[in-house]
CSV table of C-alpha atoms in Angstrom, one decimal:
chain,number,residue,atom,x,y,z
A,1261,UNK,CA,-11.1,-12.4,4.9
A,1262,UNK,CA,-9.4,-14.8,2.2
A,1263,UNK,CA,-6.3,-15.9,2.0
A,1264,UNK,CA,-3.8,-16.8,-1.2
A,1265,UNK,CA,-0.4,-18.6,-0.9
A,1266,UNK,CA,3.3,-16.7,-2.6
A,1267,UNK,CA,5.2,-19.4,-4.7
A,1268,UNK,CA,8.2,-17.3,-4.4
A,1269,UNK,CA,11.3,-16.6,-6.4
A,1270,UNK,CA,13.3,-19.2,-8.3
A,1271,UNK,CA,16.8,-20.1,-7.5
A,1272,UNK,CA,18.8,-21.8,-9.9
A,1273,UNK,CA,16.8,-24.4,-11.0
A,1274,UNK,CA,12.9,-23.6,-11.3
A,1275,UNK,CA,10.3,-25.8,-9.1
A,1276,UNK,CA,6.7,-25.0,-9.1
A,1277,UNK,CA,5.0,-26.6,-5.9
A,1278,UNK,CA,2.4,-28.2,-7.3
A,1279,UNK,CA,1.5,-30.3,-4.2
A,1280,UNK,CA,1.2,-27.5,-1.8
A,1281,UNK,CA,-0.3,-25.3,-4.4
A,1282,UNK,CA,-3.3,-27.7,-5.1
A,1283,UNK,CA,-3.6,-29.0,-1.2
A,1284,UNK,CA,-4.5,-25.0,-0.7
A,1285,UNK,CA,-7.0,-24.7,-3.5
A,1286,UNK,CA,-8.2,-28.1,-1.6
A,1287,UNK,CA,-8.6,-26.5,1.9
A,1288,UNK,CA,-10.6,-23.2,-0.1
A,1289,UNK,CA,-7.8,-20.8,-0.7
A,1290,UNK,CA,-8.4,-17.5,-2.9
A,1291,UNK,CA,-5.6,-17.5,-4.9
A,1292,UNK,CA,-1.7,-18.4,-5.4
A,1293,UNK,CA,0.8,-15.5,-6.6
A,1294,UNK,CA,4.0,-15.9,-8.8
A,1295,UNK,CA,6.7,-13.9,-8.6
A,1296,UNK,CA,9.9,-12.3,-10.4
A,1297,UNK,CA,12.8,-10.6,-10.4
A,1298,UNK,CA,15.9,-11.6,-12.5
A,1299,UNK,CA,15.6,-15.0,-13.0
A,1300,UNK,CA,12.1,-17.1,-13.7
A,1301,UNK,CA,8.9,-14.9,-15.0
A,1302,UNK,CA,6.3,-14.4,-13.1
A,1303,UNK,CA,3.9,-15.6,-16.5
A,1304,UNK,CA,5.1,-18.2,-17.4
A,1305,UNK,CA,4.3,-19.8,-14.1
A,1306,UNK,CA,1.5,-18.4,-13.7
A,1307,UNK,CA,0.2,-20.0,-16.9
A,1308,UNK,CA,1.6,-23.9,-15.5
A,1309,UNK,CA,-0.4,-23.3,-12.2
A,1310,UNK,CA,-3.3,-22.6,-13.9
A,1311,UNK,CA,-3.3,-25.4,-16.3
A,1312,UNK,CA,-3.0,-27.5,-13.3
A,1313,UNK,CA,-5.6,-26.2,-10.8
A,1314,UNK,CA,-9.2,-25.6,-11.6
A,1315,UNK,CA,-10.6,-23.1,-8.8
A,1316,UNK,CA,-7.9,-21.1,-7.2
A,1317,UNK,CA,-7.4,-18.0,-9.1
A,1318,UNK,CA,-3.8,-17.1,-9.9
A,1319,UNK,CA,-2.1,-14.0,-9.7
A,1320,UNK,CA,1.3,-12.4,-10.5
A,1321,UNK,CA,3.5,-10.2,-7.3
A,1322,UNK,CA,4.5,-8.8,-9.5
A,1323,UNK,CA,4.9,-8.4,-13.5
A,1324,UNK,CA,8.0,-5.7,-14.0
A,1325,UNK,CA,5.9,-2.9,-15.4
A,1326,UNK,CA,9.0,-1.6,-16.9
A,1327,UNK,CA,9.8,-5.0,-18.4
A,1328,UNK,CA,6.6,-5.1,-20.7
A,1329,UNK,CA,4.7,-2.4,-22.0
A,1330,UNK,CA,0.5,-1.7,-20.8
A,1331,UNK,CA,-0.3,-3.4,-24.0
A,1332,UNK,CA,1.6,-6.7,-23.8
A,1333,UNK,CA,0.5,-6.9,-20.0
A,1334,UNK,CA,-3.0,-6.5,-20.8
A,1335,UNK,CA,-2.7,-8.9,-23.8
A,1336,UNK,CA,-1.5,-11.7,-21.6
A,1337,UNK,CA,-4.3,-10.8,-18.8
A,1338,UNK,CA,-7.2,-11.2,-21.6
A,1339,UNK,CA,-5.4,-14.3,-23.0
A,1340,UNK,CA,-5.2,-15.6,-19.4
A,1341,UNK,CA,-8.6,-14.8,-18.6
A,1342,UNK,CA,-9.5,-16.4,-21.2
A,1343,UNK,CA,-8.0,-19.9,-21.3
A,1344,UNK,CA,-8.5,-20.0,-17.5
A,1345,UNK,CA,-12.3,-19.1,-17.2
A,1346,UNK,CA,-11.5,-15.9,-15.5
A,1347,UNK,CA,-8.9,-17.2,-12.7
A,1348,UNK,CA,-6.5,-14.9,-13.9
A,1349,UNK,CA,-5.6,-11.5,-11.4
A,1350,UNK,CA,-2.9,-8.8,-12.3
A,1351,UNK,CA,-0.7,-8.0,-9.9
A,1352,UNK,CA,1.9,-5.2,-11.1
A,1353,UNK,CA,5.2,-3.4,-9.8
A,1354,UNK,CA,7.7,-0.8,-10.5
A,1355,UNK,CA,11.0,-3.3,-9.4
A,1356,UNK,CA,14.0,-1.4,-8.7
A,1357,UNK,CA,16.0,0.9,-10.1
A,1358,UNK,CA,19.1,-1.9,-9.8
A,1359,UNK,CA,17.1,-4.1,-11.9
A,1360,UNK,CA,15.1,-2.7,-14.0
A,1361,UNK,CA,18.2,-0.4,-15.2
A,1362,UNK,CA,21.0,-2.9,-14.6
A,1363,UNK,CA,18.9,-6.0,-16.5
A,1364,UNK,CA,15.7,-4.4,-18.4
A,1365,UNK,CA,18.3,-1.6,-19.8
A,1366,UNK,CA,15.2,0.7,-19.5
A,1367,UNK,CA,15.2,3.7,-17.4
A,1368,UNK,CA,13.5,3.7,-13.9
A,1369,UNK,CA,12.0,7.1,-14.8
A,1370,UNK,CA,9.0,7.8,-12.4
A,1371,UNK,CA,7.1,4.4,-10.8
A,1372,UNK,CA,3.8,6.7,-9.8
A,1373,UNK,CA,3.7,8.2,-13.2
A,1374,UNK,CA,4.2,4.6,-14.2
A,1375,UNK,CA,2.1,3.0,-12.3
A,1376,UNK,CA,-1.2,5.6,-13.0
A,1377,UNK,CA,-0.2,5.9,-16.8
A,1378,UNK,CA,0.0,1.8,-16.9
A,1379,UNK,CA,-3.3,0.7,-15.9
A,1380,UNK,CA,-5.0,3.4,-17.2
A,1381,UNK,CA,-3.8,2.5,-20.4
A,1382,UNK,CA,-4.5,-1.4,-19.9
A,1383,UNK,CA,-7.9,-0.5,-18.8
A,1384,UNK,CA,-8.7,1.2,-22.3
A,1385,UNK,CA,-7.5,-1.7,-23.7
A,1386,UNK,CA,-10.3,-4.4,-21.6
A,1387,UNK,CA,-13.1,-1.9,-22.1
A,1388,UNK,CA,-12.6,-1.8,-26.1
A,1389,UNK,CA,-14.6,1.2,-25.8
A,1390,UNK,CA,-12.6,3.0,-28.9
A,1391,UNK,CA,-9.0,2.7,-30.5
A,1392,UNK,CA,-6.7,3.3,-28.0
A,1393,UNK,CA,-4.8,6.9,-27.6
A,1394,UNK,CA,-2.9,7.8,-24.7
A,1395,UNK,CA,-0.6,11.5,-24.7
A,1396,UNK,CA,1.6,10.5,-20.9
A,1397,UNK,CA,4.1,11.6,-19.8
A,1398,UNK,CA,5.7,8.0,-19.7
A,1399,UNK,CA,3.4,6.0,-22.6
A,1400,UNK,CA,2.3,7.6,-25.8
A,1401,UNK,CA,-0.1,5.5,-27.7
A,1402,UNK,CA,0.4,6.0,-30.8
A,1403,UNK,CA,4.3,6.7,-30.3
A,1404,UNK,CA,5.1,9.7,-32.0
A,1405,UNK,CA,8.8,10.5,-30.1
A,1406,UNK,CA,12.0,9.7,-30.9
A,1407,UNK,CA,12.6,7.3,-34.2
A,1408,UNK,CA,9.2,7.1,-34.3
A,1409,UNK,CA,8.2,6.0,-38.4
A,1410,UNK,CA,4.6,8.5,-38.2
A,1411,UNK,CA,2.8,5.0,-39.8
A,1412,UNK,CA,1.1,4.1,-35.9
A,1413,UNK,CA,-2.1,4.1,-35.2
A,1414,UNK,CA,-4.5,3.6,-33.1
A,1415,UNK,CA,-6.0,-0.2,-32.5
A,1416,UNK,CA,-8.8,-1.8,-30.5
A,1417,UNK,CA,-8.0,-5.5,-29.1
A,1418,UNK,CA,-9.1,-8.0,-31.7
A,1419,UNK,CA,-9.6,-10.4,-28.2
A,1420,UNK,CA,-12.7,-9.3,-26.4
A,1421,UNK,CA,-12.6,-8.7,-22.5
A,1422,UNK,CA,-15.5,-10.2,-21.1
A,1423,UNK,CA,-15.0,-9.6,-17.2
A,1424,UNK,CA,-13.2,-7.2,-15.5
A,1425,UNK,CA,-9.3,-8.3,-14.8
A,1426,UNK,CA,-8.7,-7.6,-11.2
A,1427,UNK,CA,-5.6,-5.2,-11.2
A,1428,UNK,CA,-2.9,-5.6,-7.9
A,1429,UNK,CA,0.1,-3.0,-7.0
A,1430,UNK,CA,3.0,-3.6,-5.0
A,1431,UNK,CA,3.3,-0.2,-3.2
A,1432,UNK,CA,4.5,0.6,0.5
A,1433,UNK,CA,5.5,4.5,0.2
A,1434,UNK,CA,2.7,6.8,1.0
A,1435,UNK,CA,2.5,8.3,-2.6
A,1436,UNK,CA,2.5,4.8,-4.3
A,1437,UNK,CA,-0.2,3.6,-2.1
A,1438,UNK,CA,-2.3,6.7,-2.8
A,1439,UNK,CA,-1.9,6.3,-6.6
A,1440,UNK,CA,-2.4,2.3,-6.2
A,1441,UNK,CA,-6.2,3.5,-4.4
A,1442,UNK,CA,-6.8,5.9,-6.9
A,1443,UNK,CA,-6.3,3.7,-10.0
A,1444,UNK,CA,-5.9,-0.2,-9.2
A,1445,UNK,CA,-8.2,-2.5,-7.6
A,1446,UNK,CA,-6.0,-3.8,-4.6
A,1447,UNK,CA,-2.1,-3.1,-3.5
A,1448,UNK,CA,0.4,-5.8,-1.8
A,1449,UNK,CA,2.2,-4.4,1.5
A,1450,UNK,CA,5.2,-6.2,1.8
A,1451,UNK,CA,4.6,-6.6,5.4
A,1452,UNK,CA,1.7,-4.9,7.7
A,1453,UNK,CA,0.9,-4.4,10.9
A,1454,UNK,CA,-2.6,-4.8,11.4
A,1455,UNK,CA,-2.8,-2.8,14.1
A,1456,UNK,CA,-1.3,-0.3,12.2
A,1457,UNK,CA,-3.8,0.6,9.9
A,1458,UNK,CA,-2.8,4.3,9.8
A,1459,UNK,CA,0.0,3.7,8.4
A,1460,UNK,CA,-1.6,3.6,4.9
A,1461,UNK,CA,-5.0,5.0,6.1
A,1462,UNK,CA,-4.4,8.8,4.7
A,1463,UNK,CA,-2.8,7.9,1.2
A,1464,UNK,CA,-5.2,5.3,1.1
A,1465,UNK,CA,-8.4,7.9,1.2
A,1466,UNK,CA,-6.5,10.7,-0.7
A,1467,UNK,CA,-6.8,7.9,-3.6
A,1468,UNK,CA,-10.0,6.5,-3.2
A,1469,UNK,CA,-11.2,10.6,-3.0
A,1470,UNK,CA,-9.1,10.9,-6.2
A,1471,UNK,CA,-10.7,7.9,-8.2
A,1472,UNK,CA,-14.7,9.9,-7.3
A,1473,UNK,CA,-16.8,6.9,-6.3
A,1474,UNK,CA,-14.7,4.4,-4.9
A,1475,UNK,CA,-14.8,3.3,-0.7
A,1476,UNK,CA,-12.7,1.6,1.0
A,1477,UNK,CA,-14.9,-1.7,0.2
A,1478,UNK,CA,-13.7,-1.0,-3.2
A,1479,UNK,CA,-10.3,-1.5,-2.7
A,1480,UNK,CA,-8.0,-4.7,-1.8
A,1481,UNK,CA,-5.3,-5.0,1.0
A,1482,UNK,CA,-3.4,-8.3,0.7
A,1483,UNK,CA,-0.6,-8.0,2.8
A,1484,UNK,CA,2.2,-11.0,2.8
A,1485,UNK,CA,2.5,-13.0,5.9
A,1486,UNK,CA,4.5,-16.0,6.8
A,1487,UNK,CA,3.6,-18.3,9.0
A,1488,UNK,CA,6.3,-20.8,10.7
A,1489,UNK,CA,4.9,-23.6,13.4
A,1490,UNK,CA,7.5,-24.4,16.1
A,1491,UNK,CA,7.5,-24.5,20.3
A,1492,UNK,CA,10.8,-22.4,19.8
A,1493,UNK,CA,9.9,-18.9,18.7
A,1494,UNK,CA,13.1,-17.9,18.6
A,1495,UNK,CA,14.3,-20.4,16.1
A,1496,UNK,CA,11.0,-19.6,14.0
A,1497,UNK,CA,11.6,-15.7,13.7
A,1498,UNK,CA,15.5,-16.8,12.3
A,1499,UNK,CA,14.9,-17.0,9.2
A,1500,UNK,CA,12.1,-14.0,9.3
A,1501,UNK,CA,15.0,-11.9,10.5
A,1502,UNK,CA,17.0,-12.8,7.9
A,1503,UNK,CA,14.2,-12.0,5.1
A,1504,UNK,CA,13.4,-8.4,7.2
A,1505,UNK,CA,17.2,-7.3,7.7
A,1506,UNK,CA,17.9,-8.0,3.5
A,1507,UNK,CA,15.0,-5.7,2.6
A,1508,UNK,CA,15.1,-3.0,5.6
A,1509,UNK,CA,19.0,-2.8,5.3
A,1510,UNK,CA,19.9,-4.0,1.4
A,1511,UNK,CA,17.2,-3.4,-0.8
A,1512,UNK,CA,18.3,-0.2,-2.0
A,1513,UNK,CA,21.1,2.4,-1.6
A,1514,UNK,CA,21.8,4.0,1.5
A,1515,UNK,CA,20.1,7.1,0.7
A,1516,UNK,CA,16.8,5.3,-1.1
A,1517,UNK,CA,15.4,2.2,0.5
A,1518,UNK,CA,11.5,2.3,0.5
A,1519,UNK,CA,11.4,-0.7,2.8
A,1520,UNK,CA,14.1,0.9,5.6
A,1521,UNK,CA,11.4,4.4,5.4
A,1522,UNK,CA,8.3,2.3,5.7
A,1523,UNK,CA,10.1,0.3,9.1
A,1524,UNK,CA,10.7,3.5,10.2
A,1525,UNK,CA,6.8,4.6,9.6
A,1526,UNK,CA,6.2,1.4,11.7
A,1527,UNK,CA,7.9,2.6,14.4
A,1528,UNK,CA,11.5,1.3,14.4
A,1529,UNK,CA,13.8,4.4,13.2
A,1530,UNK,CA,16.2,3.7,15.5
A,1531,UNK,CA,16.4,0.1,14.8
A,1532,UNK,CA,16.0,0.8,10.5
A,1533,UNK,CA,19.3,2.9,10.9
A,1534,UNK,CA,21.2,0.3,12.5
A,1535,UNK,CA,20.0,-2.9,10.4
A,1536,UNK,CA,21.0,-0.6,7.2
A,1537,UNK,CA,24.5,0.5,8.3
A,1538,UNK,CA,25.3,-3.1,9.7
A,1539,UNK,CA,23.8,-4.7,6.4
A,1540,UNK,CA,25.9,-2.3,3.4
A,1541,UNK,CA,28.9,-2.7,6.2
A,1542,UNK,CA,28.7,-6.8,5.3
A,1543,UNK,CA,27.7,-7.9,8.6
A,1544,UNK,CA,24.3,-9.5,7.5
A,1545,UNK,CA,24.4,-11.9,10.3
A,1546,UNK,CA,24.1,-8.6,12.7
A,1547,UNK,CA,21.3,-7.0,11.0
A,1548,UNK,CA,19.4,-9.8,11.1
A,1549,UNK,CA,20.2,-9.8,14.8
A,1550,UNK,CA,18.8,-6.3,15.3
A,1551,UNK,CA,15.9,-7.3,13.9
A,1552,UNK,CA,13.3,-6.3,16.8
A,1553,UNK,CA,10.6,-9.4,17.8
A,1554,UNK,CA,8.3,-7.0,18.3
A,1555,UNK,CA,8.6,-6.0,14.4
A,1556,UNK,CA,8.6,-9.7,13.2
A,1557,UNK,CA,5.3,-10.5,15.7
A,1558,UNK,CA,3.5,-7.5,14.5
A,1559,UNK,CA,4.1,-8.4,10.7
A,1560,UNK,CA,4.0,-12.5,10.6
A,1561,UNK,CA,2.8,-15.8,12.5
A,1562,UNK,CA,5.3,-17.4,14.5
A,1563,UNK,CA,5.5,-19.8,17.2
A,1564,UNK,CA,3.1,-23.0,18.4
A,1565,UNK,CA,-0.4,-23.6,17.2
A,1566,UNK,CA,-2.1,-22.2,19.8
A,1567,UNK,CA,0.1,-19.0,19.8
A,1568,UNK,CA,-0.4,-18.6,16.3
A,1569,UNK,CA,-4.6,-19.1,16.7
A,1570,UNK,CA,-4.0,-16.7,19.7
A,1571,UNK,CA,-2.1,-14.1,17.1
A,1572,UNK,CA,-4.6,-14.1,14.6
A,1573,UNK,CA,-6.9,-12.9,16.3
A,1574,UNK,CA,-5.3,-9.5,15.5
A,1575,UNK,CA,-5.9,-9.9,11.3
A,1576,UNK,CA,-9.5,-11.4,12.1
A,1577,UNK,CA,-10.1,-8.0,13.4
A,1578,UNK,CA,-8.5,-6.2,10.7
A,1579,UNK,CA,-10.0,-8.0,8.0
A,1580,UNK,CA,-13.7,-7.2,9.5
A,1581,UNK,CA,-12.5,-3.6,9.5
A,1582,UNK,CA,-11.3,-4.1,6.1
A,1583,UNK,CA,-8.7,-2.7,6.4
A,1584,UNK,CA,-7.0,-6.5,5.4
A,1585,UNK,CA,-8.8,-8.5,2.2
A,1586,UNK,CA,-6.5,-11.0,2.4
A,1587,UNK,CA,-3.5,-12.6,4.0
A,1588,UNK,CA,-0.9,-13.9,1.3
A,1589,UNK,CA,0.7,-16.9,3.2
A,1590,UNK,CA,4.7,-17.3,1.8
A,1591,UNK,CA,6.1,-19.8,0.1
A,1592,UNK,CA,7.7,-21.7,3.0
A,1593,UNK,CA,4.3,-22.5,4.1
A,1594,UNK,CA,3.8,-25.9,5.5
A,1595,UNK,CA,1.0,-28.2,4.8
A,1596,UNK,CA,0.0,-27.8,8.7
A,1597,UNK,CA,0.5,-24.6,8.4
A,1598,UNK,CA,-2.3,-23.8,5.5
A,1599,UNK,CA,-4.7,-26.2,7.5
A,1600,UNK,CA,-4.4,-24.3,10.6
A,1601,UNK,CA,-4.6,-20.9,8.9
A,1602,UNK,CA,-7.7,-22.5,6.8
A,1603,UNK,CA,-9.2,-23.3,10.0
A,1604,UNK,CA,-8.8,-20.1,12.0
A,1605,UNK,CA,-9.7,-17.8,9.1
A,1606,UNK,CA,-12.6,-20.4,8.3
């Protein structure tokens, strides 16, 4: 099993972590992910980490599919390949409807349709086997619909690919995770219980069945985990709670919220409902309270050292089954805390 480090979201001001970033490629760590959502893209740092590190691979969780098109994301992974001797790895994601209407101006339209029509049109474009033509239901290459000039046609990438590009997906419900087996080369559970492999188990072979070929050895599970050393577990799981109860109660309308289904697949319905109606009520402070332990134990690494080794044992486990590739520590990560995963994971 590897492991790769999140950088997180910016806040107002933008601060890469260069320190921590280059003490994990140090200790042997896989990769380092950017991220996005309306403030800092997820390229742009991308492209400083990798002009400042020289064997971690970089990755981005996630680009906004719907804020670039196949063609501009697959431009940017050949030109990162490139310049970077091959450290560069896609990582792709629908977003939300809130933002990808409310800042992209674009609609949210279908994010499986997306997601399949996406890559398989970024793929065409690393293979450079002919011009590329796609007829989707989402992507037309050349675009013939509305206000559409008739002068496009095909192209082929003047820039050679000369390795494959490693393609991520952010998916959690069961048809997103189906279509991330079928077409991408690894998918990013938010959280994961590695006990709970069944979870994703079914959609996971539906796709890999789909793709004709393909095994679970094949395909990448790189779940994110944090990991917070203290003697006073309760005070560690805090601000876990806090992260949980915003995405199982507020990302999302009442009615859609693929994180508040997939808490519920884990086996916390009861639990899901409340943290949602306490959360769009305003009372964040509660939801984060009704957060169960139990949910944040199964999902993250919390507590002393030796509880934590103890803990790990469970993803050891999993990643021998394969059924975890690798752990994506977040970005609160401590120093001791990428030594002591470094160690356990070896």
């Amino acid at each position: 099993m590897k492991l790769g480090l999140m950088t997180g979201y910016s806040g107002s001001t933008l601060k890469i972590p260069l320190d921590i970033i280059k003490h994990a490629e140090n200790l042997g760590f896989d990769s380092v992910w950017t991220a996005e959502a309306y403030g800092a893209d997820a390229v742009t740092t991308a492209t400083w980490i990798l002009a400042h590190t020289s064997k971690i691979k970089v990755g981005t969780a996630i680009m906004q599919m719907p804020a670039r098109s196949p063609a501009m994301a697959a431009m940017t992974a050949m030109s990162l390949n490139h310049l970077s001797g091959n450290r560069f790895i896609v990582g792709l994601g629908a977003s939300g409807p809130q933002v990808v209407e409310g800042w992209h101006g674009v609609p949210y339209g279908k994010p499986v349709t997306r997601l399949k029509e996406y890559i398989s049109i970024m793929k065409q474009i690393f293979a450079r086997e002919a011009p590329v033509t796609f007829d989707g239901e989402m992507y037309q290459l050349p675009y013939r619909g509305e206000g559409a000039t008739g002068l496009g046609k095909p192209l082929k990438s003047i820039l050679h690919c000369h390795q494959d590009i490693p393609i991520f997906s952010a998916n959690i419900t069961p048809a997103g995770v189906r279509a991330a087996a079928e077409v991408a080369d690894g998918f990013f559970p938010v959280w994961m219980d590695p006990e709970q492999f069944h979870v994703f188990e079914k959609p996971i072979a539906e796709g890999l069945a789909a793709a004709k070929g393909k095994s679970l050895t094949d395909f990448e599970i790189a779940p994110f985990v944090r990991v917070v050393l203290g003697d006073d577990i309760e005070k560690c799981m805090r601000p876990l709670k806090d992260n949980m109860a915003l995405y199982i109660g507020g990302m999302g309308a009442r009615s859609k919220n693929f994180y508040n289904d997939y808490a519920k697949r884990l086996g916390f319905e009861d639990q899901a409902v409340k943290i949602q109606d306490l959360y769009l009520d305003g009372k964040k402070t509660e939801a984060a309270a009704c957060v169960p332990d139990e949910l944040v134990d199964a999902c993250h690494l919390v507590g002393p050292a030796d509880r934590i080794r103890d803990r790990a044992q469970r993803w050891l486990e999993a990643g021998k089954a394969g059924h975890v590739t690798t752990m994506l520590l977040g970005a609160d990560t401590t120093a001791e805390g990428l030594e002591l995963l470094a160690g356990i994971v070896g």
